[in-house]
XYZ file of C-alpha atoms in Angstrom:
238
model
C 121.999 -98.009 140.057
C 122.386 -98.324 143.839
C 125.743 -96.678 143.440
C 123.909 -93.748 141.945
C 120.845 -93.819 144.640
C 123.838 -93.986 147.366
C 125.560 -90.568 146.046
C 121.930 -88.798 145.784
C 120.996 -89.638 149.412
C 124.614 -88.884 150.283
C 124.268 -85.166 148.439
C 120.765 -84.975 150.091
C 121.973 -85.399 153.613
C 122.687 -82.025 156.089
C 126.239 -81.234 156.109
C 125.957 -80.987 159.886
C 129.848 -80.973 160.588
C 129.667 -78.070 158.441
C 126.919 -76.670 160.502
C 128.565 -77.579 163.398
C 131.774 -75.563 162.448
C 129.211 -72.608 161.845
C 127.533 -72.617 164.993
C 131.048 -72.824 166.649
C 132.999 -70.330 165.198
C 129.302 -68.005 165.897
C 129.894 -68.716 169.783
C 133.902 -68.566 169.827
C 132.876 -64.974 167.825
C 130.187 -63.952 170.564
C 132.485 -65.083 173.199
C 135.515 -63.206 171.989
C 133.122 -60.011 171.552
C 132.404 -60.519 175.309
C 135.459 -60.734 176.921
C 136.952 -57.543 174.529
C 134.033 -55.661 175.719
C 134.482 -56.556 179.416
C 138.171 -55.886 179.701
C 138.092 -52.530 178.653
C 135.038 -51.894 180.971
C 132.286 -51.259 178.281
C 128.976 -52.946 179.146
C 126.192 -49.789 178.833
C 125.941 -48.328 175.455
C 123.862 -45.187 175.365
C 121.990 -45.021 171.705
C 120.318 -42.043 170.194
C 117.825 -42.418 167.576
C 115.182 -40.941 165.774
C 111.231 -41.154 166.260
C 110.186 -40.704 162.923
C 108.077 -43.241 161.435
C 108.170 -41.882 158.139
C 112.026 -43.006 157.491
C 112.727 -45.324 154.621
C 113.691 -48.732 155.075
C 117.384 -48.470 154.714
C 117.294 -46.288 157.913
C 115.060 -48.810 160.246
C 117.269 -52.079 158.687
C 120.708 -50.469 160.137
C 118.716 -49.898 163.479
C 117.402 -53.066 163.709
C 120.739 -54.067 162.598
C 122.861 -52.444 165.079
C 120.515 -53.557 168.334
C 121.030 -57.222 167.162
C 125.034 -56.099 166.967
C 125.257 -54.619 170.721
C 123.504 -57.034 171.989
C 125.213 -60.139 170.566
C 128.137 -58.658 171.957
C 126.589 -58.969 175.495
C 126.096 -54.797 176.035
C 123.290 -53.504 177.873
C 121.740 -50.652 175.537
C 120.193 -47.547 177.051
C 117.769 -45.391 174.791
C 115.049 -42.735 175.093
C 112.179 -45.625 175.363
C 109.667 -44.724 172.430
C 108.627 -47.842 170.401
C 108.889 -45.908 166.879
C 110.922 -45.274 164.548
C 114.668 -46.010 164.693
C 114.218 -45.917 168.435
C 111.709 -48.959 167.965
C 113.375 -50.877 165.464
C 117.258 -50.562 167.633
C 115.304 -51.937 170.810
C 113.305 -54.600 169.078
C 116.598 -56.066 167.299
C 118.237 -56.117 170.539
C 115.595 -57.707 172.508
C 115.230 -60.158 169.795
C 118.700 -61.774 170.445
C 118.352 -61.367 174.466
C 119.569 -58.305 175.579
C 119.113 -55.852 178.074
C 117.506 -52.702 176.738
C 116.358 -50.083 179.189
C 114.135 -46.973 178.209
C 114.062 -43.387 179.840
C 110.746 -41.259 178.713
C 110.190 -38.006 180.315
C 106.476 -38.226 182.043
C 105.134 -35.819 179.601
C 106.100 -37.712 176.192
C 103.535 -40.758 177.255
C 100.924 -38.788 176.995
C 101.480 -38.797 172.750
C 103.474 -41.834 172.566
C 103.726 -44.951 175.023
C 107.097 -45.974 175.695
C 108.344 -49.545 174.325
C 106.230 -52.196 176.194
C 108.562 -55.271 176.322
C 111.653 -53.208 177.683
C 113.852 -55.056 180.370
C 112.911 -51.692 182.179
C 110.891 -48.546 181.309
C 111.440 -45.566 183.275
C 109.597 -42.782 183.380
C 111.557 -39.393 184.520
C 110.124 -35.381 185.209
C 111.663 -34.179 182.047
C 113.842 -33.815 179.176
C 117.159 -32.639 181.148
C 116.455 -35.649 183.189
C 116.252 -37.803 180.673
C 119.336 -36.625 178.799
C 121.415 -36.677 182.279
C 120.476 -40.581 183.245
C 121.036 -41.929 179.886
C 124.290 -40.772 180.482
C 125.274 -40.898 183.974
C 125.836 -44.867 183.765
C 126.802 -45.155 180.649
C 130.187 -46.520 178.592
C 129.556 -45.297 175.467
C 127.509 -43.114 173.096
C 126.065 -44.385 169.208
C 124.344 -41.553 167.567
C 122.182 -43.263 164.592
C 120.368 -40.725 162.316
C 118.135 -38.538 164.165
C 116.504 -35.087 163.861
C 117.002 -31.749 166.443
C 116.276 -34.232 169.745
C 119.369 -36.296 168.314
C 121.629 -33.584 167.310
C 121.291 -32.046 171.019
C 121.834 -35.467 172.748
C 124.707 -35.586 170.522
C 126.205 -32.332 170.837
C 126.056 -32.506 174.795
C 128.027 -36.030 174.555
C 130.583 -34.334 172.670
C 130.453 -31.117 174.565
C 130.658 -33.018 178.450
C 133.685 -34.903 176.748
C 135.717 -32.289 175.581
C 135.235 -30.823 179.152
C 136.437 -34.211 180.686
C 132.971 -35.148 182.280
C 132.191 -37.906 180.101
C 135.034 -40.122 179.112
C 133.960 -42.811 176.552
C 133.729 -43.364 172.784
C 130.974 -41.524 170.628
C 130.392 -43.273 167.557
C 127.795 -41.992 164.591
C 126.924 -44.674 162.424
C 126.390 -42.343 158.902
C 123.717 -44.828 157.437
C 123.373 -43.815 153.745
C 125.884 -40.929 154.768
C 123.532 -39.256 156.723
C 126.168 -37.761 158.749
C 128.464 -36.628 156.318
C 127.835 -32.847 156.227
C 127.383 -33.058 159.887
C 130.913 -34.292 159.953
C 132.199 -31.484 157.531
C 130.698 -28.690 159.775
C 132.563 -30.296 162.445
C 135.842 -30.332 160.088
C 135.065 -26.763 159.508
C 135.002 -25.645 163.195
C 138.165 -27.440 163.898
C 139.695 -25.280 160.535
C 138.493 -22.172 161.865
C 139.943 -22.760 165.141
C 136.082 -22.671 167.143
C 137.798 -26.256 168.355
C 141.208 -27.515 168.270
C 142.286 -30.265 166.223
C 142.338 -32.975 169.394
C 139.369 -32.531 169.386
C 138.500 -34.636 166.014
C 139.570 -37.588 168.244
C 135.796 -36.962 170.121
C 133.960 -39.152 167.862
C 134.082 -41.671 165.253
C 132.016 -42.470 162.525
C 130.920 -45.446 160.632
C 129.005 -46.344 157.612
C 127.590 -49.717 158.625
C 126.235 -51.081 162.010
C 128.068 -54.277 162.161
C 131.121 -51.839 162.393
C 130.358 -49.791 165.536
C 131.607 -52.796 167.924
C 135.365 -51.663 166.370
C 134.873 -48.165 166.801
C 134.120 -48.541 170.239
C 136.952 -50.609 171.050
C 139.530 -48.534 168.788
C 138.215 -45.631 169.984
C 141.223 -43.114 171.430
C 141.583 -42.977 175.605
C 140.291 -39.931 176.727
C 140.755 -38.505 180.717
C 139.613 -35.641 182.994
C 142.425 -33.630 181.845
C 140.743 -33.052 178.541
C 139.001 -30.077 180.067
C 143.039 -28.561 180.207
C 142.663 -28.196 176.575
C 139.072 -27.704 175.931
C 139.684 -23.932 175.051
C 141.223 -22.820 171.464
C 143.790 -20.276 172.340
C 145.874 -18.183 169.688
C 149.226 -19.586 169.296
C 152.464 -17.855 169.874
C 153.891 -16.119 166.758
């Protein structure tokens, strides 16, 4: 009998070199995630995001999702501010594992919506062009998660200012619940009918799940000022 009592308290009791394993292998993780990051000089991530508060679940889980992602991997996150919607639920996941999130809300928009309140910074610019121009001016990188015609143009002038050579770092769409995908096949389509040329496919990557953007941005193909050399399709010699 009191080997039996022995075993049961024995199988009752924490595993805590187990847990202690977990925990460790979490920080050597986070630390790893931190150093990649700062060696190849990405440490502002610009997100775009929808509004909406009508999205289903799926959509504000792999926003939450990807805030808790960038942050845990030590990135300061620039948005658009608002407290809804994907926006909301990117900057609440972030803040919720200590990062720095930053908002930028033309003056106009607070008079419909206040900007997030808990925001390491909230700032509040003259208009929309503003906006658009210091979310990027600072920034490392671009994530585009689902979004409607604000998101789309946010998107399209990332992609446009880097095939011109004026912004230089990774775009990455995550295509939750392949959002994306016919997005993506326009964007196939233009490169086939020669509206872009086929470099130009290297712009942007895209990923189905927001655990997977931190790859994307660090396998992401080196691009330089001398993209704007072959930003225009030209007919080839025959």
């Amino acid at each position: 009998m009191h080997a039996v009592s022995t075993a049961s308290a024995a199988a009752a009791k924490p595993d805590r070199t187990a847990a202690g394993t977990v925990l460790s292998l979490r920080l050597q993780c986070g630390i790893v995630l931190f150093i990649r990051f700062y060696l190849m000089s990405i440490q502002r991530v610009t997100v775009y995001a929808a509004s909406s508060q009508a999205l289903c679940a799926d959509y504000i889980n792999a926003a939450s999702r990807l805030g808790r992602s960038l942050g845990n991997a030590g990135l300061t996150i620039i948005y658009g501010g608002g407290g809804h919607g994907l926006m909301g639920a990117m900057a609440e996941g972030a803040l919720s594992v200590g990062a720095e999130v930053h908002g930028i809300i033309p003056e106009f928009l607070t008079r419909v919506e206040a900007g997030h309140q808990a925001l390491t910074s909230l700032e509040i610019v003259d208009d929309m062009r503003t906006r658009k121009a210091r979310m990027l001016e600072r920034s490392d990188a671009v994530v585009a998660l689902p979004g409607g015609c604000g998101t789309f143009e946010e998107l399209f002038e990332a992609m446009t200012l880097k095939r011109l050579g004026q912004f230089l770092g990774p775009i990455v769409l995550v295509n939750t619940g392949g959002y994306y995908d016919r997005l993506l096949a326009f964007l196939q389509q233009s490169v086939d009918e020669r509206f872009m040329n086929q470099a130009h496919l290297q712009m942007w990557q895209s990923v189905e799940e927001p655990e997977q953007v931190l790859d994307a941005l660090g396998e992401a193909p080196a691009w330089s000022t001398n993209a704007i050399s072959g930003a225009a399709v030209v007919r080839s010699a025959s």
